[in-house]
XYZ file of C-alpha atoms in Angstrom:
535
model
C -28.806 -17.687 -15.957
C -26.791 -18.681 -12.861
C -25.121 -15.251 -12.798
C -28.518 -13.509 -12.916
C -29.878 -15.636 -10.070
C -26.764 -14.914 -7.994
C -27.045 -11.158 -8.568
C -30.692 -11.277 -7.564
C -29.873 -13.138 -4.384
C -27.171 -10.649 -3.480
C -29.499 -7.709 -4.054
C -32.168 -9.329 -1.909
C -29.655 -9.878 0.865
C -28.637 -6.234 0.696
C -32.255 -5.089 1.054
C -32.947 -7.430 3.970
C -29.857 -6.417 5.861
C -30.633 -2.803 5.053
C -34.078 -3.109 6.670
C -32.527 -4.470 9.851
C -29.962 -1.696 9.883
C -32.652 0.957 9.518
C -34.260 -0.208 12.780
C -30.948 0.302 14.574
C -30.616 3.771 13.114
C -33.901 4.862 14.605
C -32.444 4.595 18.096
C -29.679 6.974 17.120
C -31.877 9.806 15.805
C -31.234 11.906 18.884
C -27.549 11.893 18.060
C -28.044 13.135 14.470
C -26.497 16.525 15.083
C -23.368 14.996 16.661
C -23.172 12.485 13.836
C -22.225 15.277 11.450
C -18.922 15.471 13.317
C -18.307 11.703 13.186
C -17.281 9.948 9.997
C -17.951 6.216 9.866
C -15.931 4.268 7.315
C -15.762 0.632 6.276
C -12.096 0.058 5.384
C -10.859 -2.742 3.168
C -9.298 -4.685 6.063
C -8.922 -4.802 9.816
C -5.967 -3.029 11.434
C -3.601 -5.577 12.956
C -0.164 -3.936 12.842
C 0.202 -0.434 14.269
C 3.698 0.316 12.995
C 3.789 1.859 9.465
C 7.562 1.371 9.277
C 7.348 -2.351 10.044
C 5.018 -3.443 7.234
C 3.963 -2.174 3.827
C 0.290 -3.176 4.009
C -2.132 -0.447 2.968
C -4.356 -0.480 6.046
C -1.337 0.153 8.287
C -0.170 2.931 5.943
C -3.609 4.565 6.217
C -3.365 4.303 9.997
C 0.141 5.772 9.913
C -0.965 8.797 7.895
C -3.700 9.495 10.453
C -1.388 9.821 13.452
C 2.118 10.482 12.072
C 3.617 13.000 9.675
C 6.535 12.870 7.265
C 9.128 15.508 6.418
C 7.711 15.902 2.910
C 4.431 14.794 1.321
C 3.251 13.928 -2.187
C 0.572 15.947 -3.921
C -2.087 14.471 -6.227
C 0.476 14.269 -9.053
C 3.031 12.536 -6.778
C 5.301 15.590 -6.493
C 7.014 16.159 -3.139
C 6.311 19.256 -1.021
C 7.526 20.216 2.474
C 5.272 18.926 5.254
C 7.115 18.912 8.603
C 9.960 20.865 7.005
C 9.993 24.680 6.864
C 13.233 25.244 4.931
C 15.571 23.037 2.917
C 18.916 23.950 1.335
C 21.330 21.908 -0.774
C 25.023 22.340 -1.458
C 26.137 22.993 -5.039
C 27.476 19.442 -5.399
C 24.213 17.919 -4.079
C 25.993 16.134 -1.209
C 24.883 18.199 1.793
C 21.213 18.747 2.587
C 20.081 20.948 5.487
C 16.502 20.781 6.788
C 14.753 23.008 9.333
C 11.505 21.878 10.945
C 8.466 24.154 10.914
C 6.998 25.657 14.075
C 4.189 24.029 16.041
C 5.207 20.369 15.754
C 4.307 18.433 18.913
C 3.745 14.789 19.652
C 0.414 13.713 21.097
C 2.013 13.446 24.552
C 2.954 17.139 24.435
C 6.661 16.743 23.645
C 8.003 19.018 20.882
C 9.315 17.207 17.803
C 13.096 17.541 17.685
C 15.787 16.600 15.211
C 16.749 13.722 17.523
C 13.327 12.212 16.851
C 13.712 12.833 13.119
C 17.174 11.283 12.842
C 16.205 8.171 14.809
C 13.055 7.790 12.687
C 14.911 8.146 9.401
C 17.524 5.585 10.440
C 14.800 3.104 11.355
C 13.000 3.709 8.061
C 16.208 3.342 6.047
C 16.722 -0.060 7.650
C 13.249 -1.252 6.622
C 11.914 0.317 3.452
C 12.775 -0.116 -0.236
C 12.921 3.636 -0.869
C 14.593 4.292 2.456
C 17.304 1.697 1.938
C 18.121 3.101 -1.495
C 18.554 6.581 -0.041
C 20.254 5.222 3.068
C 22.920 3.489 0.993
C 24.142 6.967 -0.014
C 23.882 8.620 3.401
C 27.255 9.254 4.994
C 25.835 10.918 8.102
C 22.755 12.406 9.750
C 23.649 15.113 12.256
C 21.610 17.459 14.428
C 22.626 21.112 14.118
C 20.163 22.100 16.853
C 16.706 21.005 17.997
C 15.049 22.151 14.770
C 17.761 21.784 12.107
C 19.662 18.731 10.877
C 22.023 17.851 8.049
C 22.104 14.859 5.743
C 25.434 14.251 4.035
C 25.558 11.937 1.015
C 28.412 9.960 -0.469
C 27.069 10.653 -3.958
C 24.185 12.729 -5.292
C 20.662 11.286 -5.212
C 18.098 12.728 -7.608
C 15.042 11.869 -5.497
C 15.864 12.983 -1.924
C 12.686 14.949 -1.183
C 10.595 12.427 -3.115
C 11.964 9.674 -0.881
C 11.473 11.636 2.351
C 7.825 12.167 1.409
C 7.219 8.595 0.302
C 3.582 7.540 0.595
C 4.254 3.941 -0.399
C 5.806 0.860 1.123
C 6.858 1.592 4.691
C 6.386 5.324 5.057
C 9.084 7.504 6.711
C 6.857 8.326 9.685
C 8.493 10.584 12.262
C 8.186 8.986 15.703
C 9.493 9.824 19.139
C 13.160 8.982 19.521
C 12.402 6.364 22.192
C 10.092 4.516 19.793
C 12.222 4.920 16.682
C 15.389 3.733 18.417
C 13.868 0.289 18.964
C 14.796 -2.799 16.952
C 13.628 -2.015 13.382
C 12.736 -5.669 12.825
C 10.193 -5.623 15.681
C 6.959 -3.635 15.165
C 6.321 -0.998 17.801
C 2.955 -1.003 19.558
C 2.933 2.610 20.730
C 0.868 5.105 18.739
C 2.219 8.516 19.687
C 2.701 10.642 16.590
C 2.398 14.344 15.804
C -0.276 14.046 13.108
C -3.774 15.519 12.795
C -5.504 12.569 14.503
C -4.921 10.699 17.756
C -5.367 6.927 17.978
C -8.088 6.148 20.546
C -6.749 2.961 22.089
C -9.600 2.684 24.586
C -12.147 2.484 21.744
C -10.101 0.072 19.614
C -11.701 -3.376 19.297
C -9.800 -5.687 16.978
C -12.086 -7.131 14.342
C -14.803 -4.570 15.069
C -13.732 -0.944 15.381
C -10.766 1.445 15.078
C -11.269 5.011 16.321
C -9.324 8.230 15.710
C -10.030 11.563 17.404
C -9.142 15.004 16.111
C -5.836 16.262 17.494
C -6.900 19.676 18.777
C -3.252 20.723 19.271
C -2.246 20.035 15.672
C -1.086 23.034 13.630
C -1.694 22.457 9.878
C 0.298 24.040 7.095
C -1.172 27.153 5.504
C -1.253 25.808 1.919
C -4.469 24.308 0.526
C -4.619 20.498 0.593
C -3.462 18.618 -2.495
C -3.111 14.852 -2.251
C -1.141 14.243 0.930
C 0.503 17.676 0.752
C -0.630 21.041 2.048
C -2.795 21.824 5.053
C -4.173 18.794 6.853
C -7.228 20.536 8.259
C -9.480 18.180 10.215
C -13.159 19.126 9.984
C -14.487 16.237 12.077
C -14.254 15.315 15.729
C -13.863 11.587 15.154
C -13.289 8.993 12.452
C -14.471 5.455 13.128
C -13.409 2.485 11.029
C -16.148 -0.143 11.181
C -14.853 -3.596 10.289
C -17.422 -5.359 8.067
C -15.928 -8.316 6.192
C -19.320 -9.186 4.690
C -19.850 -7.076 1.572
C -23.639 -7.260 1.674
C -23.660 -5.924 5.222
C -21.402 -3.034 4.224
C -23.573 -2.238 1.196
C -26.695 -2.149 3.333
C -24.998 0.044 5.925
C -24.017 2.547 3.236
C -27.504 2.668 1.761
C -29.155 3.326 5.110
C -26.565 5.850 6.278
C -25.149 3.714 9.079
C -21.758 4.336 7.456
C -20.569 7.299 5.407
C -17.812 5.801 3.233
C -17.116 2.322 1.912
C -13.454 2.498 1.031
C -13.257 -0.492 -1.323
C -16.772 -1.646 -2.226
C -17.320 -5.058 -3.754
C -17.570 -4.448 -7.486
C -20.477 -6.837 -7.950
C -22.524 -4.729 -5.521
C -21.734 -1.366 -7.079
C -24.825 -1.393 -9.331
C -26.961 -1.875 -6.229
C -25.518 1.016 -4.224
C -24.981 3.324 -7.214
C -28.715 3.317 -8.028
C -29.361 5.519 -5.014
C -29.190 9.279 -5.481
C -27.799 9.687 -1.960
C -24.742 7.524 -2.760
C -21.837 8.545 -5.001
C -19.322 6.117 -6.539
C -15.967 7.600 -7.570
C -12.346 6.673 -8.275
C -9.916 7.674 -5.551
C -7.060 8.331 -7.989
C -6.133 7.791 -11.629
C -3.386 5.159 -11.180
C -5.470 2.347 -9.737
C -3.832 -0.808 -8.390
C -1.520 -3.499 -9.723
C -2.298 -7.163 -9.085
C 0.738 -9.285 -8.326
C 1.753 -12.892 -7.632
C 4.753 -12.852 -5.292
C 7.027 -15.920 -5.074
C 9.454 -16.568 -2.215
C 12.889 -16.463 -3.826
C 14.685 -17.825 -0.756
C 13.458 -21.401 -1.061
C 12.988 -23.945 -3.871
C 11.605 -23.915 -6.436
C 11.389 -20.115 -6.758
C 14.995 -19.496 -5.799
C 15.548 -20.446 -9.453
C 14.462 -17.670 -11.879
C 13.238 -20.316 -14.345
C 10.555 -21.399 -11.865
C 9.536 -17.763 -11.383
C 9.366 -17.260 -15.147
C 7.140 -20.340 -15.346
C 4.577 -18.406 -13.316
C 4.334 -15.808 -16.084
C 3.791 -18.418 -18.803
C 1.244 -20.362 -16.692
C -1.033 -17.571 -15.468
C -3.767 -16.028 -17.594
C -4.208 -12.354 -16.686
C -7.730 -12.177 -18.067
C -8.854 -15.175 -15.998
C -7.187 -13.909 -12.847
C -8.476 -10.351 -13.091
C -11.989 -11.419 -14.048
C -11.984 -13.854 -11.144
C -10.906 -11.179 -8.700
C -12.676 -8.109 -10.014
C -15.525 -9.197 -12.304
C -16.561 -6.867 -15.122
C -13.740 -5.763 -17.407
C -14.766 -2.116 -17.071
C -12.766 -2.148 -13.822
C -9.586 -3.940 -14.945
C -7.145 -4.233 -17.814
C -4.392 -6.569 -18.964
C -0.948 -5.099 -18.372
C 2.526 -6.601 -18.206
C 4.351 -3.387 -17.223
C 6.043 -3.446 -13.844
C 5.777 0.353 -13.693
C 2.065 0.676 -14.569
C 0.537 0.869 -18.027
C -0.525 4.351 -19.068
C 2.271 6.128 -17.169
C 5.483 7.603 -18.607
C 7.397 4.526 -17.395
C 4.793 1.954 -18.451
C 6.891 -0.090 -20.907
C 6.168 -3.789 -21.488
C 9.575 -4.460 -23.068
C 10.695 -8.061 -22.718
C 7.285 -9.493 -21.821
C 6.080 -10.268 -25.347
C 6.718 -14.003 -25.007
C 4.114 -14.484 -22.300
C 1.485 -12.043 -23.517
C -0.703 -15.175 -23.660
C -0.331 -18.321 -21.528
C 2.004 -21.030 -22.821
C 1.572 -24.058 -20.579
C 4.137 -26.207 -22.398
C 6.791 -23.555 -21.965
C 5.811 -23.186 -18.300
C 6.132 -26.953 -17.707
C 9.517 -27.007 -19.426
C 10.874 -24.127 -17.321
C 9.547 -25.710 -14.151
C 11.286 -28.990 -14.944
C 14.534 -27.187 -15.783
C 14.416 -25.497 -12.379
C 14.538 -28.887 -10.643
C 10.953 -28.930 -9.392
C 9.692 -32.490 -8.849
C 6.226 -32.091 -7.377
C 7.105 -30.761 -3.938
C 4.319 -29.081 -1.971
C 3.907 -25.368 -2.770
C 2.533 -23.410 0.217
C 0.281 -20.684 -1.208
C -1.039 -18.401 1.557
C -4.100 -16.226 1.024
C -7.210 -14.767 2.627
C -10.842 -14.224 1.731
C -11.107 -11.235 4.105
C -10.183 -9.087 1.096
C -12.406 -10.867 -1.413
C -10.537 -10.041 -4.662
C -7.293 -11.375 -3.220
C -8.884 -14.672 -2.255
C -10.604 -15.050 -5.625
C -7.436 -14.188 -7.584
C -5.522 -16.742 -5.528
C -8.023 -19.466 -6.392
C -7.668 -18.765 -10.132
C -3.869 -18.644 -9.930
C -3.810 -21.915 -7.993
C -5.907 -23.560 -10.718
C -3.553 -22.200 -13.415
C -0.492 -23.557 -11.613
C -1.989 -26.980 -11.026
C -2.315 -27.231 -14.813
C 1.474 -27.201 -15.154
C 1.986 -29.811 -12.440
C 2.489 -27.761 -9.314
C 1.397 -29.382 -6.069
C -0.452 -26.367 -4.666
C -1.436 -26.230 -0.986
C -3.759 -23.209 -0.870
C -3.914 -22.138 2.778
C -6.723 -19.678 3.551
C -6.361 -17.604 6.730
C -7.560 -14.235 7.954
C -5.698 -11.311 6.370
C -3.917 -10.429 9.607
C -2.394 -13.906 9.740
C -1.297 -13.691 6.106
C 0.341 -10.316 6.696
C 2.143 -11.499 9.823
C 3.360 -14.591 7.966
C 4.729 -12.755 4.924
C 7.898 -11.419 6.642
C 8.897 -14.914 7.851
C 11.926 -16.367 6.088
C 11.426 -19.882 7.484
C 11.100 -22.800 5.049
C 7.509 -23.302 3.860
C 7.105 -26.480 5.924
C 8.199 -24.604 9.059
C 5.753 -21.721 8.994
C 7.042 -19.946 5.908
C 5.473 -19.787 2.457
C 6.100 -20.103 -1.296
C 3.488 -17.814 -2.883
C 0.934 -15.146 -2.140
C -1.303 -12.860 -4.213
C -1.845 -9.214 -3.374
C -2.244 -5.858 -5.046
C -0.453 -2.567 -4.573
C -1.338 0.996 -5.465
C -0.290 2.391 -8.818
C 1.387 5.215 -6.897
C 3.635 2.618 -5.302
C 4.454 0.656 -8.415
C 4.818 3.407 -11.038
C 8.505 4.151 -10.472
C 11.694 2.063 -9.980
C 12.460 4.035 -6.821
C 9.176 3.190 -5.097
C 8.146 -0.143 -6.651
C 8.479 -2.469 -3.668
C 8.511 -5.636 -5.744
C 11.283 -4.793 -8.191
C 13.910 -4.129 -5.522
C 16.184 -7.149 -6.040
C 19.011 -6.070 -3.725
C 20.863 -9.005 -2.219
C 21.075 -7.689 1.348
C 17.879 -9.484 2.408
C 16.205 -6.241 3.463
C 13.908 -5.913 0.467
C 10.216 -6.721 0.501
C 8.903 -10.158 1.514
C 9.951 -12.630 -1.172
C 13.534 -11.325 -1.079
C 14.560 -11.776 -4.749
C 18.272 -11.218 -5.379
C 19.701 -10.176 -8.744
C 22.780 -7.961 -8.896
C 22.283 -7.157 -12.581
C 18.730 -5.928 -12.028
C 19.963 -3.737 -9.170
C 22.770 -2.359 -11.325
C 20.235 -1.453 -14.004
C 17.838 0.078 -11.476
C 20.633 2.271 -10.136
C 21.610 3.220 -13.695
C 18.039 4.379 -14.332
C 17.918 6.429 -11.130
C 21.250 8.054 -11.977
C 20.457 8.704 -15.648
C 19.709 12.177 -16.912
C 16.157 12.742 -18.112
C 15.798 12.045 -21.834
C 17.119 9.305 -24.168
C 19.630 7.999 -21.603
C 16.929 7.443 -18.999
C 14.591 5.904 -21.594
C 17.279 3.413 -22.615
C 18.037 2.612 -18.986
C 14.338 1.980 -18.325
C 14.029 -0.472 -21.214
C 17.162 -2.364 -20.156
C 15.877 -2.605 -16.579
C 12.436 -3.776 -17.631
C 13.823 -6.460 -19.940
C 15.898 -7.825 -17.086
C 12.918 -7.835 -14.723
C 10.837 -9.642 -17.351
C 13.504 -12.341 -17.452
C 14.138 -12.842 -13.722
C 10.544 -12.184 -12.536
C 10.693 -10.769 -9.010
C 6.911 -11.140 -9.195
C 4.294 -11.895 -11.823
C 2.262 -8.847 -12.853
C -1.373 -9.974 -12.914
C -2.907 -6.816 -14.398
C -4.334 -3.473 -13.277
C -7.595 -2.574 -11.602
C -9.438 0.652 -10.828
C -10.784 0.329 -7.302
C -13.583 2.867 -6.696
C -14.884 4.023 -3.349
C -18.478 4.841 -2.410
C -19.694 7.660 -0.156
C -22.891 9.182 1.039
C -23.741 12.287 -0.992
C -23.510 14.517 2.091
C -19.816 13.641 2.513
C -17.504 16.122 0.785
C -13.779 16.741 0.476
C -12.268 13.297 -0.182
C -8.821 14.003 -1.612
C -7.208 12.496 -4.707
C -4.337 10.700 -2.966
C -2.358 7.432 -3.100
C -4.488 6.112 -0.209
C -7.652 7.410 1.398
C -7.034 10.075 4.041
C -9.569 11.760 6.293
C -8.558 15.366 6.779
C -10.439 17.925 4.615
C -13.584 15.746 4.760
C -16.832 17.119 6.141
C -20.433 15.992 6.421
C -23.193 18.427 5.424
């Protein structure tokens, strides 16, 4: 009964807000023709960090793909294709790679893209990103042959060079101007001069309200048809505006009245309301969905001990967490695979023991780790509603095993800026956070940001260190396709299940909603805005 009343109240709110929005739209009727060249989108979060090499948050990656390009790009099946590159050759031993840039590449300030820009950008990316650092560990040198051709020499072969250089996950290998890329890789840049199909309109940017991108009229797209992030990035609009609307009911009303054209991540409980309209379409962006995850900080007690991290797996109930965050089970599924259930690498080997919660086992592991009731700083946000709701359920689960949880709720920008801090939790750091990452990111040991357990301190926030897991990850990446790689995958996954770099919370299909007159949204790891047009 309570659930029915709540749904009714939400629907009523949507209709009321919608009526108010319709009045505002009347004033804009004269601009209707121009509106067909402007796409208005409600994204899942506000843009706070402008540097796609500094952080791995999705909203910054979306921003990065608007204004920057990469040497290669992934298609809808996550295969790498040349993007900024015209030609690539490889020596017979796989140690020397030569790349030549395609014609027509210019930064937004008019400068031509040169190999000096590329080399500086790749070095910065290799110092920051999981995929980049793995490739960078095998790079002996990066040398410019001339302004358009450069060579990469490896110390040993790497089976995923072009895949890495086209990475659409984590911190993307965005090609920046040399002056920007040569800056301290640990400090986010604030310039926004790329060579991509859109220009960032800084004058129109209003934090917390609006982010604006204008078509780059000087951009020369590839000739191939678009496929995922690959192929021709043909912009069919003059402007894309991100409208920041943290309130889901407001966003739903705006979509119904046509004030916005796309709602990138609609609240699932409001989907029945918006989907009833014939002028609104609800679709999945891609087939891999997202993976929910509970990330512990492995630098500080208690989670510097793998037994405390394993306790998280025994204490948390995936069904409770996913239902709390995402509602109806039609949108989510239980899954304990680090590399995404339903994919070729989606094994759950080693996780059988905590298929269901075992609170006694969790308490025992926690005690063995030396935990004695110290405050656990759990940072989260309600700006992205599913994250905040999942965090509340996880916090309740952990309190059941005796953890002293301090759930600190901030805006998402604050949470993101806090995640890279390695300070102790009582000095501005943290112990836990909940998030989710795209299936495209998590489906492979090369790209999965959470399973990098290298001990150099350059892996993703949480910084787990396990030399055996890294040895097994390298063995998988070096293994020939077939039984050897299958065996290496199982060994790696069993080790991850034991040392728990993060707790897999399950998988979710996040749909998007669009007005029916919007066409051309591409099946890609994140939403991109070339190829889209309004009829």
